[in-house]
PDB file of C-alpha atoms in Angstrom:
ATOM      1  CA  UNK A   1       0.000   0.000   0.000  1.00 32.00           C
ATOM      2  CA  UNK A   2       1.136   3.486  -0.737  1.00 35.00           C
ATOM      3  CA  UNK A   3       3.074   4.864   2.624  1.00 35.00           C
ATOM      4  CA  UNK A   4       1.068   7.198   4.657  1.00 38.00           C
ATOM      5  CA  UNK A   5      -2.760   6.191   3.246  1.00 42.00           C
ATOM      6  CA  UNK A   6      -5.013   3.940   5.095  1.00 44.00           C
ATOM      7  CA  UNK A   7      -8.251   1.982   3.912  1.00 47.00           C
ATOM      8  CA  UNK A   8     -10.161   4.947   4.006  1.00 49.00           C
ATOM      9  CA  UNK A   9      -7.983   6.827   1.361  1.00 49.00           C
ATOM     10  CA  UNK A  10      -8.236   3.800  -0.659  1.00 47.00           C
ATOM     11  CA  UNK A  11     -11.971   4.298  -0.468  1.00 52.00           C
ATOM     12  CA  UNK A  12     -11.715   7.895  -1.196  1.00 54.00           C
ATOM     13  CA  UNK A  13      -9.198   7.712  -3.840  1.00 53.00           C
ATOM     14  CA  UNK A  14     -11.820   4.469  -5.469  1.00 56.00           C
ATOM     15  CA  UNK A  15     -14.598   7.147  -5.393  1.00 82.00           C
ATOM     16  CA  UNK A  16     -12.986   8.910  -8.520  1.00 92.00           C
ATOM     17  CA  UNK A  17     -14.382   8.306 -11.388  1.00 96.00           C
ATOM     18  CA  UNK A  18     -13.960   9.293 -14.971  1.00 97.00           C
ATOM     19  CA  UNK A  19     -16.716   9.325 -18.203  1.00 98.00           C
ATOM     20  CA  UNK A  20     -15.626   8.962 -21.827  1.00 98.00           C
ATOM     21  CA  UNK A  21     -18.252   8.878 -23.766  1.00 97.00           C
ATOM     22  CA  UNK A  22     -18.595  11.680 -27.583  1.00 95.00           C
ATOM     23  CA  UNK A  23     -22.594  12.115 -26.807  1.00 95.00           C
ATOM     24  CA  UNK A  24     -22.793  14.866 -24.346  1.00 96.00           C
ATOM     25  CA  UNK A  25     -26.029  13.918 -23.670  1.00 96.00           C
ATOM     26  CA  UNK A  26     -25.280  10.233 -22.573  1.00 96.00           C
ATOM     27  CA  UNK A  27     -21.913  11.050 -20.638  1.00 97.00           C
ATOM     28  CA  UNK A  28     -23.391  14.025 -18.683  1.00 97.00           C
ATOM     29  CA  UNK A  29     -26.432  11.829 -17.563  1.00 97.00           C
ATOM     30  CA  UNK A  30     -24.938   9.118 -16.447  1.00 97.00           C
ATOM     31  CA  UNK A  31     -22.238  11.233 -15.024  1.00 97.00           C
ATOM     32  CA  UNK A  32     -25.357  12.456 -12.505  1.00 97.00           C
ATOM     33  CA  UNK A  33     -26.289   9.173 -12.161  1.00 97.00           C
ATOM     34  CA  UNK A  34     -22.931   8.281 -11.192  1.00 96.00           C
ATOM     35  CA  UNK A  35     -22.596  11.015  -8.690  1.00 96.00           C
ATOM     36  CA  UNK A  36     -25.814   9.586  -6.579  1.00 95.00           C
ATOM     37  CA  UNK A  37     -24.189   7.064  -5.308  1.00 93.00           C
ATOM     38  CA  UNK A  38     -21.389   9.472  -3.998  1.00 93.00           C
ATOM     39  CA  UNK A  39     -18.940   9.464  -6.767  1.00 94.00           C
ATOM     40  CA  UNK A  40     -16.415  12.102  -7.830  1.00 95.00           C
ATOM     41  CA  UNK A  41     -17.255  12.314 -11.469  1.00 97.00           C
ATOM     42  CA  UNK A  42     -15.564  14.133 -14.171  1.00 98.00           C
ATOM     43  CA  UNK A  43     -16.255  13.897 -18.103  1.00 98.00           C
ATOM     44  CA  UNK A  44     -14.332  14.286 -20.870  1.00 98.00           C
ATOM     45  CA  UNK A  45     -15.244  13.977 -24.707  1.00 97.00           C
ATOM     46  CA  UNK A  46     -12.430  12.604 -26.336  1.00 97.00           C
ATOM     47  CA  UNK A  47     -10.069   9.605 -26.104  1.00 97.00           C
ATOM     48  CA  UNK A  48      -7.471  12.712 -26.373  1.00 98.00           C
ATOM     49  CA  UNK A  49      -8.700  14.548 -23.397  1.00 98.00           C
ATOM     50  CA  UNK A  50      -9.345  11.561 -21.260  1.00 97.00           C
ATOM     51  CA  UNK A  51      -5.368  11.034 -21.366  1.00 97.00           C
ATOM     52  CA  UNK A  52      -5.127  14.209 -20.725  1.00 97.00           C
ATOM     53  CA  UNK A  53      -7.068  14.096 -17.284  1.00 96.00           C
ATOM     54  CA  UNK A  54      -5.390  10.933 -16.655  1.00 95.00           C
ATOM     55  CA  UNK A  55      -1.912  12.101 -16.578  1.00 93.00           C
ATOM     56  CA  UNK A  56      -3.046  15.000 -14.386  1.00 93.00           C
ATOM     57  CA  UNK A  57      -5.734  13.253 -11.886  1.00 91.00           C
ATOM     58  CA  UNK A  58      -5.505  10.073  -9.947  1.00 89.00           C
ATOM     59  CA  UNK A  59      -9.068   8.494 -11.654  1.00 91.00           C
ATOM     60  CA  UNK A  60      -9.468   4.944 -10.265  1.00 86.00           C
ATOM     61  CA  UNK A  61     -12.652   3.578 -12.612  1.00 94.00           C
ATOM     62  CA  UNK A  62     -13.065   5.103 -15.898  1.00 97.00           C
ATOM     63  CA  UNK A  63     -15.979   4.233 -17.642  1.00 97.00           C
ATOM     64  CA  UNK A  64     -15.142   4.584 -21.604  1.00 96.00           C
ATOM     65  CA  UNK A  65     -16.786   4.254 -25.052  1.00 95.00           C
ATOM     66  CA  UNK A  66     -15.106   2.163 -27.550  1.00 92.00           C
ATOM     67  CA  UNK A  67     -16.230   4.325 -30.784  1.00 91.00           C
ATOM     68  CA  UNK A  68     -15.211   8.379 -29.906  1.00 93.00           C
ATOM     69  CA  UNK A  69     -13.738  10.742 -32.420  1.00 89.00           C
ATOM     70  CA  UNK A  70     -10.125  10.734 -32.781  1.00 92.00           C
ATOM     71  CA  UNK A  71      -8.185   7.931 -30.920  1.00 95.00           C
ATOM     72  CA  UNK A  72     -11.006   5.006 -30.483  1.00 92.00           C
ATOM     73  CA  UNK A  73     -11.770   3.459 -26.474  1.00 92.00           C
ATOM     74  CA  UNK A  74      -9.152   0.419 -26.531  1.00 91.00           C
ATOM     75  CA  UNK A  75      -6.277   2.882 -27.525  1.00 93.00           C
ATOM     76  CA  UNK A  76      -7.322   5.409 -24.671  1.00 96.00           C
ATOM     77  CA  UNK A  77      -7.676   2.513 -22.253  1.00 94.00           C
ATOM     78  CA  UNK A  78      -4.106   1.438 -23.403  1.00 92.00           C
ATOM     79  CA  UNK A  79      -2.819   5.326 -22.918  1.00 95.00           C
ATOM     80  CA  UNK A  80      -4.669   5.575 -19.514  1.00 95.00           C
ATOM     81  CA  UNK A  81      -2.614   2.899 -18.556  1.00 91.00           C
ATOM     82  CA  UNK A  82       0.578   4.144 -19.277  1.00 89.00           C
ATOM     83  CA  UNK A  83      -0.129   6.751 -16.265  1.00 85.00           C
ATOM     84  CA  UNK A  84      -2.163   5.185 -14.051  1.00 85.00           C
ATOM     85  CA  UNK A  85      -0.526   2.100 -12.107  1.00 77.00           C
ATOM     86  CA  UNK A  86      -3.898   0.870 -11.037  1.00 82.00           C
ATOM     87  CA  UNK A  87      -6.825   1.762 -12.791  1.00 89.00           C
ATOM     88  CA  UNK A  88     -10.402  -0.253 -13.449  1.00 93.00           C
ATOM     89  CA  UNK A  89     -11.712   0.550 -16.883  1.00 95.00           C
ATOM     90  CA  UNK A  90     -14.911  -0.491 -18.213  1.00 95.00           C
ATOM     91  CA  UNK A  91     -15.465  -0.160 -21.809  1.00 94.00           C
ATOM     92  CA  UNK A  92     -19.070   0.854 -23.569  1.00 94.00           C
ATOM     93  CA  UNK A  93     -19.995   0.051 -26.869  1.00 89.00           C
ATOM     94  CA  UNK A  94     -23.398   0.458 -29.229  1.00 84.00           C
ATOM     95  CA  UNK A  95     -22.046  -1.362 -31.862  1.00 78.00           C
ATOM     96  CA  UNK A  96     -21.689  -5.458 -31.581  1.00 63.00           C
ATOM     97  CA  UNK A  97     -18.383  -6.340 -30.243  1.00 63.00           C
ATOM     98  CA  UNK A  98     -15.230  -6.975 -32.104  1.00 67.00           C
ATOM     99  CA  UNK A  99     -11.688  -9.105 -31.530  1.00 74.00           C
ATOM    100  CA  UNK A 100     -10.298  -5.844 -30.629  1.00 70.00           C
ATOM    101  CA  UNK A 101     -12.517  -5.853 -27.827  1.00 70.00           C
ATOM    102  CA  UNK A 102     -11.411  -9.061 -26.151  1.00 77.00           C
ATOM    103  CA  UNK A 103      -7.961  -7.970 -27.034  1.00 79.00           C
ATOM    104  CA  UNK A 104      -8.777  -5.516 -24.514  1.00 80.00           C
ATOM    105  CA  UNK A 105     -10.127  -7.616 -22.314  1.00 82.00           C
ATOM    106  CA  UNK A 106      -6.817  -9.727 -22.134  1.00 84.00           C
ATOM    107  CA  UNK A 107      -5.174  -6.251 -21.742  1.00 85.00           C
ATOM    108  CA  UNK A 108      -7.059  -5.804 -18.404  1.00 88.00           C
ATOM    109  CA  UNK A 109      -9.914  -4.141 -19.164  1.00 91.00           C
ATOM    110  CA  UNK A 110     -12.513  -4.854 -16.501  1.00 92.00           C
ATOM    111  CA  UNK A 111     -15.818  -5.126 -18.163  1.00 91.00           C
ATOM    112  CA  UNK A 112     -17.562  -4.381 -22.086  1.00 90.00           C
ATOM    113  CA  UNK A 113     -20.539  -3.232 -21.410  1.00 90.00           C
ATOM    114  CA  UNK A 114     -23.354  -2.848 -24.073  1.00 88.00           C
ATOM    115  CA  UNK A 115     -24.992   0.546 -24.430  1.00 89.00           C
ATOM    116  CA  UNK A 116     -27.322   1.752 -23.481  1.00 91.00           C
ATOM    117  CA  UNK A 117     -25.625   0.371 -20.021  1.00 93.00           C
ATOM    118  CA  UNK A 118     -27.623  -1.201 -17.522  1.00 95.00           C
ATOM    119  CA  UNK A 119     -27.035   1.656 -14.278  1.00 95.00           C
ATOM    120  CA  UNK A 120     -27.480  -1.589 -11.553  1.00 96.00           C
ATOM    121  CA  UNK A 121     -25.186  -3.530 -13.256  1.00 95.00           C
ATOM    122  CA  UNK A 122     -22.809  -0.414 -14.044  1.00 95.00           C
ATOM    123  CA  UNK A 123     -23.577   0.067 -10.121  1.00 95.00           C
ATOM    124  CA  UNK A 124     -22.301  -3.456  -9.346  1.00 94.00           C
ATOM    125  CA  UNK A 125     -19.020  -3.106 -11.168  1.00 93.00           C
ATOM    126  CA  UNK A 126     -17.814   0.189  -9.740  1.00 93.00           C
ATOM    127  CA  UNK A 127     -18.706  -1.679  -6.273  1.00 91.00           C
ATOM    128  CA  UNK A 128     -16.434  -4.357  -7.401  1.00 90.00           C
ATOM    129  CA  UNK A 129     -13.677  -2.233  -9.005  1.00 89.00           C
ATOM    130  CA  UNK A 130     -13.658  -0.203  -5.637  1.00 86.00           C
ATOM    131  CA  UNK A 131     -13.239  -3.741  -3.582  1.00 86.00           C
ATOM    132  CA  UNK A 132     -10.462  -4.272  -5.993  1.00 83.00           C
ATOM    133  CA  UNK A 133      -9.074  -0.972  -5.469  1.00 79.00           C
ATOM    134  CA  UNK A 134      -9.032  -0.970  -1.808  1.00 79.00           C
ATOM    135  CA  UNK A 135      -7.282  -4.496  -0.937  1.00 76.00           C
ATOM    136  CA  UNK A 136      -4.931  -3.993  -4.192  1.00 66.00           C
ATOM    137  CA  UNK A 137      -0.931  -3.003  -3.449  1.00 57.00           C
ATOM    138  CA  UNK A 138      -0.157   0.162  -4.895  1.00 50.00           C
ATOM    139  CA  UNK A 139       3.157   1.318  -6.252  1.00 51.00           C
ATOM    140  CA  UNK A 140       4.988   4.187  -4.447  1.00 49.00           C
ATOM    141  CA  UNK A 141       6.933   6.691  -6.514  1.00 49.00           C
ATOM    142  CA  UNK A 142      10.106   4.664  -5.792  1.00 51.00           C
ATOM    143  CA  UNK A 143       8.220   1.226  -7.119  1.00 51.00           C
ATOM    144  CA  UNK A 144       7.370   3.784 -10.195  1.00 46.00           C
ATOM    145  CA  UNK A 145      11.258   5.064 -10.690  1.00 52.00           C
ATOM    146  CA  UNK A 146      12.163   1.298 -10.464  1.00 54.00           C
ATOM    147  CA  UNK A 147      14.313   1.671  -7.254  1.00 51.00           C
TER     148      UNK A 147
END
């Protein structure tokens, strides 16, 4: 566990939660959605600016459409990962699913969802990415620098 952060930080830090979805309609309302079960939510449009948070917020689920202008879902997933040690993504998708889609799966992605998402079930895997995120080790700077 990170030095200095109990179970409750965990908890805190699992609360944070990002939407990626190109219909501002669909990401805002399930972004309020979201935020009644006592989420921090943000949004962003783009694969592009979803990276962007990313590498400037500690976002612990990120919930992520698969077909977005610009850089598609599986290569923002594989981005977010490059700066975010431990991060739960679940990908959304209106379209039927494709090999690039369990491609991501074997790359970690948590769940594909089809959309228009069930909210109890999208409910039940934010409860299980913050279980995850709580009891999982995570990497100090030092771990991070390789020392």
């Amino acid at each position: 566990m990170i030095q200095g952060r109990g179970a409750q930080a965990h908890a805190d830090m699992a609360k944070r939660v990002l939407i990626v979805d190109d219909d501002y309609n669909y990401c805002f309302t399930l972004a309020q959605v979201v935020r009644t079960q006592g989420h921090e939510v943000d949004e962003a449009a783009t694969g592009e600016e979803a990276v962007k948070l990313c590498a400037e917020q500690d976002y612990n689920i990120v919930l992520l459409d698969v077909h977005l202008l610009g850089i598609d879902g599986v290569e923002t997933f594989r981005r977010i990962r490059q700066h975010l040690d431990v991060v739960r993504v679940i990908l959304m998708s209106a379209h039927s699913r494709d090999g690039i889609m369990d491609e991501a799966i074997n790359d970690g992605v948590m769940a594909v969802l089809d959309k228009p998402v069930d909210i109890e079930q999208i409910f039940k895997l934010i409860g299980e990415a913050q279980a995850f995120l709580i009891n999982a080790t995570w990497p100090t700077p030092l771990d991070r620098a390789g020392l």
